[in-house]
Amino acid sequence: VQTPELVLHVLRWVQSDELDELCGQCRQKTKVRERFDELKQEVWQLKQEVQQQKRQSADKDRRMEEIESRYEQEVQALQQRLVAVEKAKKQSEAALEEKLKEKDRMIAIIEQVAAGGKVQAHAGGLPMGTRSVGIDIPSFVFDVRSLTKISSCVGVQWRAFGRLLGYTNSELEDYNRLEANSEKTYQLISAWRDKLGRRATAQLLLQACDDIGVKGAVEDKLGLQ
């Protein structure tokens, strides 16, 4: 008799709300575990992404260092090339200047011989006696030494001197970047002579010196008086 009553009691308990609640709790626990597993997976994926980004960042830094290193090497190489080019330029200018001086010497000698004068030489290697054979002004006015002396006489009047040689104000500004006034004048005369060629005579040059009041000083330094 007790056994059937116990079975009935168990059946009533199984069908009770307590069983439903217990089943619900089990289901919630299962869902919680599933969500926990999902979160673990998401965290793992995030860690993988972070590591990947770190590797990519390290690669970028390494590439940037390589680029900067190549840039510095190229800059150094360009600077060395620039120094070499500048040195070669100075050597070429010196050689050209020497050729121009030699040309001036030859022209002076030819003009002196054509005028019937006797060719003499002085310590500087330039023909002497040019004035004595009827040439108005000696050709050595255009050599480096003479141009340097003329430039030193012109001094701060280099702008007025340049205008007399035909330079515009804008062209004179290009020479203003040079520091020494004598260097400005020297470059003005050199460019003027290159531009006019044979028309750039010593007479015109000394006339410009006369116009700014330094002809006496120039002739004194050149020994033309």
PDB file of N, CA and C in Angstrom, residues 37-94:
ATOM      1  N   ASP A  37      31.480  30.795 -23.462  1.00  0.00           N
ATOM      2  CA  ASP A  37      32.351  30.235 -24.489  1.00  0.00           C
ATOM      3  C   ASP A  37      32.481  31.193 -25.679  1.00  0.00           C
ATOM      4  N   GLU A  38      31.341  31.827 -26.026  1.00  0.00           N
ATOM      5  CA  GLU A  38      31.385  32.800 -27.127  1.00  0.00           C
ATOM      6  C   GLU A  38      32.289  33.968 -26.783  1.00  0.00           C
ATOM      7  N   LEU A  39      32.182  34.459 -25.562  1.00  0.00           N
ATOM      8  CA  LEU A  39      33.021  35.572 -25.133  1.00  0.00           C
ATOM      9  C   LEU A  39      34.501  35.189 -25.143  1.00  0.00           C
ATOM     10  N   LYS A  40      34.794  33.954 -24.701  1.00  0.00           N
ATOM     11  CA  LYS A  40      36.172  33.488 -24.738  1.00  0.00           C
ATOM     12  C   LYS A  40      36.698  33.482 -26.179  1.00  0.00           C
ATOM     13  N   GLN A  41      35.845  33.065 -27.100  1.00  0.00           N
ATOM     14  CA  GLN A  41      36.246  33.034 -28.505  1.00  0.00           C
ATOM     15  C   GLN A  41      36.483  34.448 -29.034  1.00  0.00           C
ATOM     16  N   GLU A  42      35.595  35.361 -28.645  1.00  0.00           N
ATOM     17  CA  GLU A  42      35.740  36.750 -29.087  1.00  0.00           C
ATOM     18  C   GLU A  42      37.024  37.366 -28.520  1.00  0.00           C
ATOM     19  N   VAL A  43      37.314  37.097 -27.250  1.00  0.00           N
ATOM     20  CA  VAL A  43      38.540  37.604 -26.639  1.00  0.00           C
ATOM     21  C   VAL A  43      39.767  37.053 -27.352  1.00  0.00           C
ATOM     22  N   TRP A  44      39.745  35.802 -27.679  1.00  0.00           N
ATOM     23  CA  TRP A  44      40.865  35.178 -28.392  1.00  0.00           C
ATOM     24  C   TRP A  44      41.071  35.835 -29.758  1.00  0.00           C
ATOM     25  N   GLN A  45      39.950  36.076 -30.452  1.00  0.00           N
ATOM     26  CA  GLN A  45      40.042  36.728 -31.754  1.00  0.00           C
ATOM     27  C   GLN A  45      40.613  38.143 -31.630  1.00  0.00           C
ATOM     28  N   LEU A  46      40.150  38.871 -30.596  1.00  0.00           N
ATOM     29  CA  LEU A  46      40.673  40.218 -30.366  1.00  0.00           C
ATOM     30  C   LEU A  46      42.173  40.198 -30.084  1.00  0.00           C
ATOM     31  N   LYS A  47      42.600  39.228 -29.300  1.00  0.00           N
ATOM     32  CA  LYS A  47      44.027  39.108 -29.031  1.00  0.00           C
ATOM     33  C   LYS A  47      44.809  38.848 -30.314  1.00  0.00           C
ATOM     34  N   GLN A  48      44.252  37.997 -31.165  1.00  0.00           N
ATOM     35  CA  GLN A  48      44.906  37.710 -32.444  1.00  0.00           C
ATOM     36  C   GLN A  48      45.003  38.967 -33.301  1.00  0.00           C
ATOM     37  N   GLU A  49      43.917  39.749 -33.314  1.00  0.00           N
ATOM     38  CA  GLU A  49      43.917  40.974 -34.097  1.00  0.00           C
ATOM     39  C   GLU A  49      44.931  41.978 -33.547  1.00  0.00           C
ATOM     40  N   VAL A  50      45.011  42.095 -32.226  1.00  0.00           N
ATOM     41  CA  VAL A  50      45.969  43.007 -31.603  1.00  0.00           C
ATOM     42  C   VAL A  50      47.398  42.601 -31.946  1.00  0.00           C
ATOM     43  N   GLN A  51      47.680  41.309 -31.867  1.00  0.00           N
ATOM     44  CA  GLN A  51      49.014  40.829 -32.207  1.00  0.00           C
ATOM     45  C   GLN A  51      49.345  41.091 -33.685  1.00  0.00           C
ATOM     46  N   GLN A  52      48.332  40.894 -34.530  1.00  0.00           N
ATOM     47  CA  GLN A  52      48.534  41.154 -35.953  1.00  0.00           C
ATOM     48  C   GLN A  52      48.838  42.632 -36.200  1.00  0.00           C
ATOM     49  N   GLN A  53      48.089  43.510 -35.507  1.00  0.00           N
ATOM     50  CA  GLN A  53      48.322  44.939 -35.650  1.00  0.00           C
ATOM     51  C   GLN A  53      49.699  45.331 -35.136  1.00  0.00           C
ATOM     52  N   LYS A  54      50.123  44.710 -34.032  1.00  0.00           N
ATOM     53  CA  LYS A  54      51.465  44.989 -33.510  1.00  0.00           C
ATOM     54  C   LYS A  54      52.534  44.578 -34.513  1.00  0.00           C
ATOM     55  N   ARG A  55      52.332  43.398 -35.134  1.00  0.00           N
ATOM     56  CA  ARG A  55      53.305  42.956 -36.137  1.00  0.00           C
ATOM     57  C   ARG A  55      53.335  43.906 -37.326  1.00  0.00           C
ATOM     58  N   GLN A  56      52.135  44.332 -37.752  1.00  0.00           N
ATOM     59  CA  GLN A  56      52.070  45.267 -38.863  1.00  0.00           C
ATOM     60  C   GLN A  56      52.733  46.596 -38.509  1.00  0.00           C
ATOM     61  N   SER A  57      52.502  47.070 -37.270  1.00  0.00           N
ATOM     62  CA  SER A  57      53.120  48.315 -36.821  1.00  0.00           C
ATOM     63  C   SER A  57      54.638  48.185 -36.782  1.00  0.00           C
ATOM     64  N   ALA A  58      55.117  47.047 -36.319  1.00  0.00           N
ATOM     65  CA  ALA A  58      56.571  46.812 -36.280  1.00  0.00           C
ATOM     66  C   ALA A  58      57.146  46.800 -37.690  1.00  0.00           C
ATOM     67  N   ASP A  59      56.397  46.182 -38.628  1.00  0.00           N
ATOM     68  CA  ASP A  59      56.846  46.168 -40.024  1.00  0.00           C
ATOM     69  C   ASP A  59      56.898  47.583 -40.593  1.00  0.00           C
ATOM     70  N   LYS A  60      55.881  48.384 -40.264  1.00  0.00           N
ATOM     71  CA  LYS A  60      55.863  49.764 -40.749  1.00  0.00           C
ATOM     72  C   LYS A  60      57.033  50.553 -40.184  1.00  0.00           C
ATOM     73  N   ASP A  61      57.301  50.374 -38.888  1.00  0.00           N
ATOM     74  CA  ASP A  61      58.429  51.075 -38.276  1.00  0.00           C
ATOM     75  C   ASP A  61      59.743  50.667 -38.928  1.00  0.00           C
ATOM     76  N   ARG A  62      59.873  49.375 -39.192  1.00  0.00           N
ATOM     77  CA  ARG A  62      61.104  48.894 -39.810  1.00  0.00           C
ATOM     78  C   ARG A  62      61.256  49.462 -41.219  1.00  0.00           C
ATOM     79  N   ARG A  63      60.151  49.475 -41.978  1.00  0.00           N
ATOM     80  CA  ARG A  63      60.220  50.040 -43.329  1.00  0.00           C
ATOM     81  C   ARG A  63      60.537  51.535 -43.285  1.00  0.00           C
ATOM     82  N   MET A  64      59.945  52.228 -42.297  1.00  0.00           N
ATOM     83  CA  MET A  64      60.220  53.659 -42.166  1.00  0.00           C
ATOM     84  C   MET A  64      61.691  53.907 -41.847  1.00  0.00           C
ATOM     85  N   GLU A  65      62.255  53.095 -40.972  1.00  0.00           N
ATOM     86  CA  GLU A  65      63.682  53.231 -40.663  1.00  0.00           C
ATOM     87  C   GLU A  65      64.538  52.976 -41.902  1.00  0.00           C
ATOM     88  N   GLU A  66      64.142  51.972 -42.695  1.00  0.00           N
ATOM     89  CA  GLU A  66      64.893  51.689 -43.912  1.00  0.00           C
ATOM     90  C   GLU A  66      64.815  52.864 -44.888  1.00  0.00           C
ATOM     91  N   ILE A  67      63.617  53.452 -45.014  1.00  0.00           N
ATOM     92  CA  ILE A  67      63.446  54.598 -45.911  1.00  0.00           C
ATOM     93  C   ILE A  67      64.277  55.782 -45.433  1.00  0.00           C
ATOM     94  N   GLU A  68      64.245  56.057 -44.124  1.00  0.00           N
ATOM     95  CA  GLU A  68      65.028  57.163 -43.590  1.00  0.00           C
ATOM     96  C   GLU A  68      66.524  56.931 -43.793  1.00  0.00           C
ATOM     97  N   SER A  69      66.942  55.679 -43.617  1.00  0.00           N
ATOM     98  CA  SER A  69      68.358  55.369 -43.814  1.00  0.00           C
ATOM     99  C   SER A  69      68.766  55.587 -45.267  1.00  0.00           C
ATOM    100  N   ARG A  70      67.915  55.106 -46.202  1.00  0.00           N
ATOM    101  CA  ARG A  70      68.211  55.317 -47.616  1.00  0.00           C
ATOM    102  C   ARG A  70      68.218  56.800 -47.962  1.00  0.00           C
ATOM    103  N   TYR A  71      67.272  57.543 -47.363  1.00  0.00           N
ATOM    104  CA  TYR A  71      67.194  58.984 -47.616  1.00  0.00           C
ATOM    105  C   TYR A  71      68.478  59.683 -47.168  1.00  0.00           C
ATOM    106  N   GLU A  72      68.955  59.340 -45.975  1.00  0.00           N
ATOM    107  CA  GLU A  72      70.180  59.958 -45.470  1.00  0.00           C
ATOM    108  C   GLU A  72      71.372  59.608 -46.365  1.00  0.00           C
ATOM    109  N   GLN A  73      71.418  58.361 -46.807  1.00  0.00           N
ATOM    110  CA  GLN A  73      72.520  57.952 -47.673  1.00  0.00           C
ATOM    111  C   GLN A  73      72.477  58.711 -48.999  1.00  0.00           C
ATOM    112  N   GLU A  74      71.268  58.860 -49.556  1.00  0.00           N
ATOM    113  CA  GLU A  74      71.144  59.574 -50.821  1.00  0.00           C
ATOM    114  C   GLU A  74      71.497  61.045 -50.655  1.00  0.00           C
ATOM    115  N   VAL A  75      71.081  61.640 -49.534  1.00  0.00           N
ATOM    116  CA  VAL A  75      71.415  63.041 -49.282  1.00  0.00           C
ATOM    117  C   VAL A  75      72.926  63.220 -49.180  1.00  0.00           C
ATOM    118  N   GLN A  76      73.588  62.316 -48.447  1.00  0.00           N
ATOM    119  CA  GLN A  76      75.036  62.394 -48.331  1.00  0.00           C
ATOM    120  C   GLN A  76      75.711  62.235 -49.694  1.00  0.00           C
ATOM    121  N   ALA A  77      75.182  61.301 -50.491  1.00  0.00           N
ATOM    122  CA  ALA A  77      75.762  61.097 -51.823  1.00  0.00           C
ATOM    123  C   ALA A  77      75.576  62.343 -52.691  1.00  0.00           C
ATOM    124  N   LEU A  78      74.383  62.962 -52.604  1.00  0.00           N
ATOM    125  CA  LEU A  78      74.125  64.172 -53.382  1.00  0.00           C
ATOM    126  C   LEU A  78      75.017  65.324 -52.919  1.00  0.00           C
ATOM    127  N   GLN A  79      75.208  65.430 -51.611  1.00  0.00           N
ATOM    128  CA  GLN A  79      76.087  66.482 -51.095  1.00  0.00           C
ATOM    129  C   GLN A  79      77.516  66.287 -51.586  1.00  0.00           C
ATOM    130  N   GLN A  80      77.965  65.044 -51.589  1.00  0.00           N
ATOM    131  CA  GLN A  80      79.315  64.769 -52.075  1.00  0.00           C
ATOM    132  C   GLN A  80      79.427  65.098 -53.565  1.00  0.00           C
ATOM    133  N   ARG A  81      78.377  64.738 -54.322  1.00  0.00           N
ATOM    134  CA  ARG A  81      78.382  65.059 -55.745  1.00  0.00           C
ATOM    135  C   ARG A  81      78.379  66.565 -55.960  1.00  0.00           C
ATOM    136  N   LEU A  82      77.598  67.276 -55.116  1.00  0.00           N
ATOM    137  CA  LEU A  82      77.537  68.728 -55.233  1.00  0.00           C
ATOM    138  C   LEU A  82      78.895  69.360 -54.961  1.00  0.00           C
ATOM    139  N   VAL A  83      79.583  68.848 -53.930  1.00  0.00           N
ATOM    140  CA  VAL A  83      80.924  69.357 -53.627  1.00  0.00           C
ATOM    141  C   VAL A  83      81.867  69.100 -54.797  1.00  0.00           C
ATOM    142  N   ALA A  84      81.766  67.885 -55.364  1.00  0.00           N
ATOM    143  CA  ALA A  84      82.634  67.545 -56.488  1.00  0.00           C
ATOM    144  C   ALA A  84      82.340  68.424 -57.705  1.00  0.00           C
ATOM    145  N   VAL A  85      81.043  68.652 -57.960  1.00  0.00           N
ATOM    146  CA  VAL A  85      80.667  69.500 -59.096  1.00  0.00           C
ATOM    147  C   VAL A  85      81.143  70.931 -58.883  1.00  0.00           C
ATOM    148  N   GLU A  86      80.978  71.426 -57.644  1.00  0.00           N
ATOM    149  CA  GLU A  86      81.415  72.791 -57.339  1.00  0.00           C
ATOM    150  C   GLU A  86      82.929  72.922 -57.505  1.00  0.00           C
ATOM    151  N   LYS A  87      83.652  71.896 -57.072  1.00  0.00           N
ATOM    152  CA  LYS A  87      85.102  71.910 -57.226  1.00  0.00           C
ATOM    153  C   LYS A  87      85.490  71.898 -58.702  1.00  0.00           C
ATOM    154  N   ALA A  88      84.814  71.044 -59.474  1.00  0.00           N
ATOM    155  CA  ALA A  88      85.100  70.982 -60.906  1.00  0.00           C
ATOM    156  C   ALA A  88      84.750  72.298 -61.587  1.00  0.00           C
ATOM    157  N   LYS A  89      83.655  72.920 -61.111  1.00  0.00           N
ATOM    158  CA  LYS A  89      83.250  74.208 -61.688  1.00  0.00           C
ATOM    159  C   LYS A  89      84.312  75.272 -61.446  1.00  0.00           C
ATOM    160  N   LYS A  90      84.825  75.323 -60.204  1.00  0.00           N
ATOM    161  CA  LYS A  90      85.865  76.305 -59.888  1.00  0.00           C
ATOM    162  C   LYS A  90      87.115  76.058 -60.717  1.00  0.00           C
ATOM    163  N   GLN A  91      87.468  74.778 -60.879  1.00  0.00           N
ATOM    164  CA  GLN A  91      88.641  74.459 -61.685  1.00  0.00           C
ATOM    165  C   GLN A  91      88.436  74.885 -63.139  1.00  0.00           C
ATOM    166  N   SER A  92      87.210  74.641 -63.652  1.00  0.00           N
ATOM    167  CA  SER A  92      86.913  75.027 -65.028  1.00  0.00           C
ATOM    168  C   SER A  92      86.938  76.543 -65.185  1.00  0.00           C
ATOM    169  N   GLU A  93      86.381  77.240 -64.173  1.00  0.00           N
ATOM    170  CA  GLU A  93      86.385  78.699 -64.239  1.00  0.00           C
ATOM    171  C   GLU A  93      87.801  79.242 -64.194  1.00  0.00           C
ATOM    172  N   ALA A  94      88.640  78.630 -63.340  1.00  0.00           N
ATOM    173  CA  ALA A  94      90.028  79.078 -63.262  1.00  0.00           C
ATOM    174  C   ALA A  94      90.752  78.833 -64.589  1.00  0.00           C
TER     175      ALA A  94
END
